[in-house]
RNA sequence: GGUGGCGUAGCCAAGUGGUUAGGCAACGGUUUGCAAAACCGUCACACGCGGGUUCGAAUCCCGCCGCCACCUCCA
């Protein structure tokens, strides 16, 4: 198997991935801010990190992946480099008429639902239950305060007269290295407002004081704290934070530094996020972590070897490019803003026009299956901007269905066979196909997650499998190959929800009564009734009454059941 | 204004010096009562424009044009 190479934003080079600890990969991804429903751009970024962790796993690494939930601290009216402005959660709370913690809970729950639907591994299986894998900012105030105290003690931060804490950027000359920004240019841009209390305009808030803010923590009193948090705070910072720091809330960037350290340790292998995170968020994370824990300063761009030889905060920085809709930044006004759930069920989410457009593109009921959205969002390389269109979704649907049909055909060939039924080993042509395409798939993904090339291998395999006459042993190998691809893609529907009806089954079904066809709603379509109508249609066809046969087929199609006649019998499946 | 990036056939999208991906759509054929699926074929001697380097350029260099993002919370 080829070696995994990733593009490190910090060095701007494609580098061989070498973890800090052999066989393990520690990975942190900047997660969602839960003040509204996550949109498809957010999910493209999260899915990029999901594909990366799955590729790491294929390379044999034991992956520990952490993605935070930001439920405090991001502003809406933030033209400033400090934490002026109303908290987004507070704003959502005001609009929804409830308290900000409830709003965060509400949208976090929605996020988890969407994340599961889109098969984010972090939210599937055992990991879903591990809070350390998706830590909440509000539950890590102790870690943040302890870090702020360290920054104060080490001289990287200062306190203003209001009791707020700022990071002093001048103390960290490497600030700007990740994003390629120069502090002088930031000042020249005049978009960083000068605040009297700050020593320099580029200094950023670590702790903010604002009485109007709804989420508050008093660093000097137990009141209002969750008991376990207060206890941990006293353990992490026995003397507490500097007495001049007043009650308030954390700044924008400190949470990720504090939480990645708490759950992954001082040095992590990979830090991912959207390209917009590069500056200032990740730049500030580097500055804070360096200041608080005294890592060796990362080397300059191009000095990859030196950089890796040293102990640092994050060894590889990976950034996903943004998603555009119709070649523009998503815009609610232009109707190009989509949350995941808008696409899953537009009509239910009050977007009848979107439902109609999707229906016209062949989406049954105007609904996009999560697997189709997942495929669409992972189908190009993360280093390229993605231009999302509804047409792209339609193409993704066709692609997923092509893979799915191949999978179902193989499964039919294998049938309920046990090992004893399978004769001999698969043929050489099959074995070399499996070997070559699995390798091509891995090579492409190991080449900085080149998904288009990986998908080329998938479709090459699908074409060949479709054109081969397969015995059970071959089909088993083919299934294994598709399931191997699906460890990364995760778009196959493996449920038994359709199948081939044999002549005997159809005849047997004809003997039993059927519900009234015209009155049967789509939702009532189950395997039994479908089998019944298939039987009716077959009887009509046998009698050469093709008009009636086609009418039944059309009626079933209108209810989301597709009929296919094959040489072995009649196949049906849900659309 | 500063920084980074993009422009490849009807659409999406790999490919960074020489046999050239893959998917979708459309069309033709095989198959089918008709479809669907599948297979075969066509569209495809494609690479924003103009110069240059080279035996050879989508790929390297120079100059344009168009588009996007970031520089401010944002995936």
XYZ file of C-alpha atoms (C1' of nucleotides) in Angstrom, chain A residues 41-42 45 74 78 88 186 191 252 274 277 321 323 328-329 384 392 395 399 402 405 450 452-453 466 541 546 550 553 565, chain B residues 2 4-6 11-15 21-25 33-39 67-75:
60
model
C -20.816 24.148 3.628
C -20.301 23.249 7.277
C -15.862 20.553 6.005
C -18.792 33.573 18.824
C -17.661 41.552 15.391
C -24.620 34.415 18.407
C -3.377 43.878 9.043
C -10.140 46.854 9.473
C -13.153 33.219 20.445
C -12.332 25.300 6.964
C -10.363 29.250 10.140
C -11.799 24.909 0.758
C -18.323 25.395 -0.845
C -21.283 32.380 -5.239
C -21.041 32.413 -1.520
C -10.504 22.581 -4.382
C -24.502 18.226 -9.007
C -25.368 13.554 -10.740
C -23.626 7.769 -9.240
C -25.063 2.939 -10.050
C -27.323 -1.452 -8.179
C -7.772 12.543 -4.217
C -12.036 11.937 -7.979
C -9.275 9.440 -8.742
C -21.326 -5.578 -14.425
C -48.687 -9.742 -18.865
C -49.885 -5.132 -21.472
C -48.079 -1.097 -17.586
C -46.149 -0.559 -13.112
C -38.077 -7.468 -15.379
C -2.956 43.257 0.293
C -4.086 33.018 -1.840
C -6.547 30.268 -5.591
C -9.285 28.898 -9.989
C -22.335 19.570 -16.950
C -19.084 17.781 -12.713
C -13.965 16.606 -12.358
C -8.660 14.049 -12.426
C -4.195 14.989 -14.840
C -8.768 9.469 -16.336
C -13.640 8.818 -14.308
C -18.845 10.176 -13.619
C -23.452 12.580 -15.313
C -26.452 14.145 -19.504
C -44.180 -6.941 -25.428
C -42.858 -1.714 -24.066
C -39.760 0.033 -20.331
C -35.954 -0.215 -16.609
C -31.212 -2.109 -15.619
C -26.801 -3.810 -17.983
C -23.377 -3.908 -22.020
C -14.206 34.315 -11.757
C -13.733 33.093 -6.443
C -12.092 33.258 -1.483
C -9.539 35.391 2.615
C -7.749 39.960 4.906
C -14.004 40.856 9.894
C -17.734 36.012 13.232
C -17.847 32.304 9.516
C -16.627 25.124 7.654
